N, CA and C atoms as an extended XYZ file, in Angstrom:
261
Properties=species:S:1:pos:R:3:atomname:S:1:resname:S:1:resid:I:1 pbc="F F F"
N       127.379       95.135       65.178 N   MET     1
C       127.564       96.537       65.479 CA  MET     1
C       127.431       96.744       66.974 C   MET     1
N       128.153       97.732       67.466 N   GLU     2
C       128.000       98.049       68.875 CA  GLU     2
C       128.281       99.523       69.143 C   GLU     2
N       127.784       99.981       70.271 N   ARG     3
C       128.005      101.363       70.715 CA  ARG     3
C       128.211      101.358       72.217 C   ARG     3
N       128.992      102.311       72.683 N   ILE     4
C       129.182      102.473       74.119 CA  ILE     4
C       128.394      103.704       74.556 C   ILE     4
N       127.595      103.524       75.593 N   VAL     5
C       126.797      104.622       76.137 CA  VAL     5
C       127.074      104.730       77.640 C   VAL     5
N       126.747      105.865       78.191 N   ARG     6
C       126.896      106.061       79.633 CA  ARG     6
C       125.505      106.281       80.227 C   ARG     6
N       125.211      105.556       81.294 N   ILE     7
C       123.934      105.738       81.979 CA  ILE     7
C       124.011      107.055       82.750 C   ILE     7
N       123.099      107.971       82.434 N   SER     8
C       123.219      109.306       83.015 CA  SER     8
C       122.047      109.722       83.897 C   SER     8
N       121.034      108.878       84.016 N   ASN     9
C       119.958      109.226       84.959 CA  ASN     9
C       120.419      108.852       86.368 C   ASN     9
N       119.920      109.558       87.372 N   LYS    10
C       120.400      109.406       88.752 CA  LYS    10
C       120.198      108.023       89.333 C   LYS    10
N       119.124      107.355       88.955 N   SER    11
C       118.803      106.055       89.548 CA  SER    11
C       119.339      104.873       88.758 C   SER    11
N       119.966      105.127       87.622 N   GLY    12
C       120.506      104.031       86.823 CA  GLY    12
C       119.416      103.173       86.208 C   GLY    12
N       119.788      101.953       85.860 N   ILE    13
C       118.806      101.053       85.238 CA  ILE    13
C       118.060      100.299       86.338 C   ILE    13
N       116.887      100.815       86.689 N   HIS    14
C       116.004      100.123       87.625 CA  HIS    14
C       114.821       99.597       86.807 C   HIS    14
N       113.720       99.271       87.440 N   VAL    15
C       112.635       98.568       86.749 CA  VAL    15
C       112.071       99.358       85.555 C   VAL    15
N       111.798      100.639       85.747 N   ARG    16
C       111.179      101.383       84.632 CA  ARG    16
C       112.110      101.529       83.431 C   ARG    16
N       113.371      101.951       83.628 N   PRO    17
C       114.277      101.990       82.472 CA  PRO    17
C       114.480      100.616       81.836 C   PRO    17
N       114.559       99.577       82.666 N   ALA    18
C       114.726       98.227       82.111 CA  ALA    18
C       113.534       97.863       81.226 C   ALA    18
N       112.345       98.242       81.658 N   ALA    19
C       111.138       97.969       80.864 CA  ALA    19
C       111.185       98.746       79.548 C   ALA    19
N       111.644       99.999       79.614 N   GLN    20
C       111.736      100.801       78.398 CA  GLN    20
C       112.779      100.215       77.435 C   GLN    20
N       113.891       99.754       77.979 N   ILE    21
C       114.931       99.153       77.134 CA  ILE    21
C       114.391       97.883       76.471 C   ILE    21
N       113.735       97.037       77.267 N   ALA    22
C       113.201       95.782       76.726 CA  ALA    22
C       112.131       96.062       75.675 C   ALA    22
N       111.245       97.019       75.964 N   GLU    23
C       110.188       97.354       75.003 CA  GLU    23
C       110.793       97.865       73.695 C   GLU    23
N       111.779       98.731       73.798 N   THR    24
C       112.427       99.263       72.589 CA  THR    24
C       113.147       98.156       71.844 C   THR    24
N       113.885       97.323       72.558 N   SER    25
C       114.633       96.225       71.907 CA  SER    25
C       113.708       95.263       71.188 C   SER    25
N       112.545       95.029       71.785 N   ASN    26
C       111.602       94.071       71.188 CA  ASN    26
C       110.926       94.593       69.926 C   ASN    26
N       111.119       95.852       69.607 N   LYS    27
C       110.571       96.406       68.359 CA  LYS    27
C       111.394       95.993       67.149 C   LYS    27
N       112.561       95.414       67.410 N   PHE    28
C       113.486       95.089       66.326 CA  PHE    28
C       113.733       93.586       66.267 C   PHE    28
N       114.052       93.125       65.071 N   GLN    29
C       114.355       91.711       64.877 CA  GLN    29
C       115.761       91.377       65.339 C   GLN    29
N       116.650       92.352       65.371 N   ALA    30
C       118.046       92.113       65.743 CA  ALA    30
C       118.141       91.565       67.161 C   ALA    30
N       119.130       90.722       67.375 N   ASN    31
C       119.460       90.296       68.729 CA  ASN    31
C       120.227       91.439       69.375 C   ASN    31
N       119.788       91.855       70.561 N   VAL    32
C       120.393       93.002       71.230 CA  VAL    32
C       120.835       92.586       72.621 C   VAL    32
N       122.073       92.906       72.946 N   VAL    33
C       122.580       92.620       74.291 CA  VAL    33
C       123.186       93.882       74.878 C   VAL    33
N       123.120       93.982       76.205 N   PHE    34
C       123.799       95.023       76.960 CA  PHE    34
C       124.959       94.339       77.676 C   PHE    34
N       126.128       94.976       77.658 N   ILE    35
C       127.327       94.388       78.259 CA  ILE    35
C       127.905       95.373       79.268 C   ILE    35
N       128.128       94.886       80.496 N   LYS    36
C       128.772       95.696       81.538 CA  LYS    36
C       129.809       94.829       82.224 C   LYS    36
N       131.035       95.298       82.269 N   ASP    37
C       132.117       94.575       82.942 CA  ASP    37
C       132.197       93.119       82.483 C   ASP    37
N       132.007       92.885       81.210 N   GLY    38
C       132.109       91.534       80.670 CA  GLY    38
C       130.864       90.680       80.837 C   GLY    38
N       129.876       91.208       81.546 N   ILE    39
C       128.628       90.478       81.727 CA  ILE    39
C       127.663       90.900       80.630 C   ILE    39
N       127.178       89.923       79.869 N   GLU    40
C       126.324       90.176       78.721 CA  GLU    40
C       124.915       89.677       79.016 C   GLU    40
N       123.917       90.566       78.829 N   VAL    41
C       122.534       90.165       79.071 CA  VAL    41
C       121.670       90.496       77.869 C   VAL    41
N       120.585       89.759       77.740 N   ASN    42
C       119.613       89.974       76.669 CA  ASN    42
C       118.850       91.269       76.951 C   ASN    42
N       118.929       92.230       76.037 N   ALA    43
C       118.251       93.514       76.232 CA  ALA    43
C       116.751       93.428       76.047 C   ALA    43
N       116.243       92.280       75.667 N   LYS    44
C       114.803       92.095       75.504 CA  LYS    44
C       114.180       91.502       76.774 C   LYS    44
N       115.009       91.335       77.819 N   SER    45
C       114.542       90.754       79.073 CA  SER    45
C       114.738       91.750       80.211 C   SER    45
N       113.640       92.172       80.819 N   ILE    46
C       113.713       93.110       81.952 CA  ILE    46
C       114.540       92.501       83.078 C   ILE    46
N       114.285       91.272       83.405 N   MET    47
C       114.987       90.624       84.527 CA  MET    47
C       116.484       90.557       84.290 C   MET    47
N       116.890       90.228       83.074 N   GLU    48
C       118.325       90.160       82.792 CA  GLU    48
C       118.960       91.546       82.871 C   GLU    48
N       118.259       92.559       82.390 N   LEU    49
C       118.798       93.925       82.448 CA  LEU    49
C       119.017       94.353       83.902 C   LEU    49
N       118.101       93.980       84.778 N   LEU    50
C       118.229       94.373       86.180 CA  LEU    50
C       119.449       93.752       86.846 C   LEU    50
N       119.892       92.603       86.367 N   THR    51
C       121.056       91.954       86.990 CA  THR    51
C       122.348       92.731       86.739 C   THR    51
N       122.323       93.672       85.802 N   LEU    52
C       123.530       94.474       85.553 CA  LEU    52
C       123.819       95.434       86.693 C   LEU    52
N       122.795       95.791       87.463 N   ALA    53
C       122.962       96.761       88.555 CA  ALA    53
C       123.743       97.981       88.054 C   ALA    53
N       123.301       98.539       86.948 N   ALA    54
C       123.999       99.658       86.302 CA  ALA    54
C       123.526      100.985       86.874 C   ALA    54
N       124.362      101.602       87.677 N   GLY    55
C       124.038      102.886       88.280 CA  GLY    55
C       124.452      104.047       87.393 C   GLY    55
N       124.212      105.248       87.902 N   GLU    56
C       124.580      106.460       87.171 CA  GLU    56
C       126.076      106.446       86.875 C   GLU    56
N       126.420      106.788       85.657 N   GLY    57
C       127.816      106.851       85.250 CA  GLY    57
C       128.380      105.561       84.686 C   GLY    57
N       127.627      104.483       84.763 N   THR    58
C       128.089      103.192       84.249 CA  THR    58
C       128.180      103.224       82.730 C   THR    58
N       129.287      102.705       82.209 N   LYS    59
C       129.423      102.548       80.764 CA  LYS    59
C       128.875      101.185       80.360 C   LYS    59
N       128.022      101.216       79.346 N   ILE    60
C       127.393      100.002       78.832 CA  ILE    60
C       127.717       99.896       77.350 C   ILE    60
N       128.070       98.710       76.929 N   THR    61
C       128.201       98.443       75.506 CA  THR    61
C       126.908       97.816       75.025 C   THR    61
N       126.323       98.430       74.023 N   ILE    62
C       125.118       97.875       73.410 CA  ILE    62
C       125.550       97.215       72.113 C   ILE    62
N       125.229       95.944       71.973 N   LYS    63
C       125.621       95.189       70.781 CA  LYS    63
C       124.364       94.660       70.110 C   LYS    63
N       124.251       94.873       68.803 N   ALA    64
C       123.090       94.404       68.057 CA  ALA    64
C       123.562       93.663       66.809 C   ALA    64
N       122.878       92.561       66.516 N   GLU    65
C       123.199       91.776       65.330 CA  GLU    65
C       121.892       91.379       64.646 C   GLU    65
N       121.780       91.737       63.383 N   GLY    66
C       120.588       91.370       62.632 CA  GLY    66
C       120.280       92.418       61.577 C   GLY    66
N       119.209       92.188       60.849 N   ALA    67
C       118.872       93.017       59.703 CA  ALA    67
C       118.673       94.492       60.053 C   ALA    67
N       118.085       94.762       61.216 N   ASP    68
C       117.812       96.149       61.594 CA  ASP    68
C       118.682       96.609       62.764 C   ASP    68
N       119.897       96.097       62.833 N   GLU    69
C       120.794       96.385       63.947 CA  GLU    69
C       121.106       97.877       64.099 C   GLU    69
N       121.293       98.583       63.015 N   ALA    70
C       121.623      100.014       63.097 CA  ALA    70
C       120.445      100.802       63.690 C   ALA    70
N       119.247      100.461       63.262 N   LYS    71
C       118.065      101.156       63.788 CA  LYS    71
C       117.873      100.841       65.276 C   LYS    71
N       118.133       99.612       65.653 N   ALA    72
C       118.010       99.234       67.066 CA  ALA    72
C       119.016      100.020       67.908 C   ALA    72
N       120.245      100.113       67.448 N   LEU    73
C       121.260      100.864       68.187 CA  LEU    73
C       120.902      102.341       68.283 C   LEU    73
N       120.415      102.920       67.190 N   ASP    74
C       120.006      104.333       67.213 CA  ASP    74
C       118.904      104.555       68.249 C   ASP    74
N       117.912      103.689       68.261 N   ALA    75
C       116.787      103.855       69.177 CA  ALA    75
C       117.228      103.687       70.633 C   ALA    75
N       118.076      102.702       70.895 N   LEU    76
C       118.513      102.465       72.273 CA  LEU    76
C       119.462      103.555       72.761 C   LEU    76
N       120.324      104.021       71.892 N   GLU    77
C       121.215      105.115       72.267 CA  GLU    77
C       120.390      106.371       72.599 C   GLU    77
N       119.400      106.664       71.791 N   ALA    78
C       118.535      107.826       72.043 CA  ALA    78
C       117.786      107.666       73.365 C   ALA    78
N       117.335      106.451       73.653 N   LEU    79
C       116.628      106.193       74.914 CA  LEU    79
C       117.544      106.445       76.111 C   LEU    79
N       118.742      105.911       76.068 N   VAL    80
C       119.698      106.112       77.184 CA  VAL    80
C       120.036      107.592       77.309 C   VAL    80
N       120.288      108.248       76.201 N   ASN    81
C       120.651      109.668       76.246 CA  ASN    81
C       119.489      110.556       76.730 C   ASN    81
N       118.261      110.057       76.618 N   SER    82
C       117.108      110.816       77.108 CA  SER    82
C       116.959      110.692       78.618 C   SER    82
N       117.854      109.917       79.257 N   LYS    83
C       117.802      109.644       80.702 CA  LYS    83
C       116.490      108.963       81.073 C   LYS    83
N       115.930      108.244       80.120 N   PHE    84
C       114.690      107.501       80.333 CA  PHE    84
C       113.556      108.426       80.779 C   PHE    84
N       113.646      109.690       80.369 N   SER    85
C       112.652      110.716       80.716 CA  SER    85
C       112.486      110.881       82.226 C   SER    85
N       113.567      110.701       82.985 N   GLU    86
C       113.475      110.768       84.453 CA  GLU    86
C       114.010      112.051       85.055 C   GLU    86
N       115.149      112.531       84.617 N   ASP    87
C       115.791      113.664       85.301 CA  ASP    87
C       115.432      114.990       84.682 C   ASP    87
């Protein structure tokens, strides 16, 4: 399963949002990846998420595979749409 989201907080995915994404992803058994411009990174790794350099307005594909993939996608989509509680 996958979903496309848009990063809407002003600072994009920096350290704090990356930590929130990794923390949320690690709550689920599903393998979760974030994909930007064909680059796929493990969403459970803060360091890998930071390599995306995803600024405001960037479209990200979130892909999850596993028993709780739908719940993982719901949680991550809600997190991104919340602007990581920043703006």
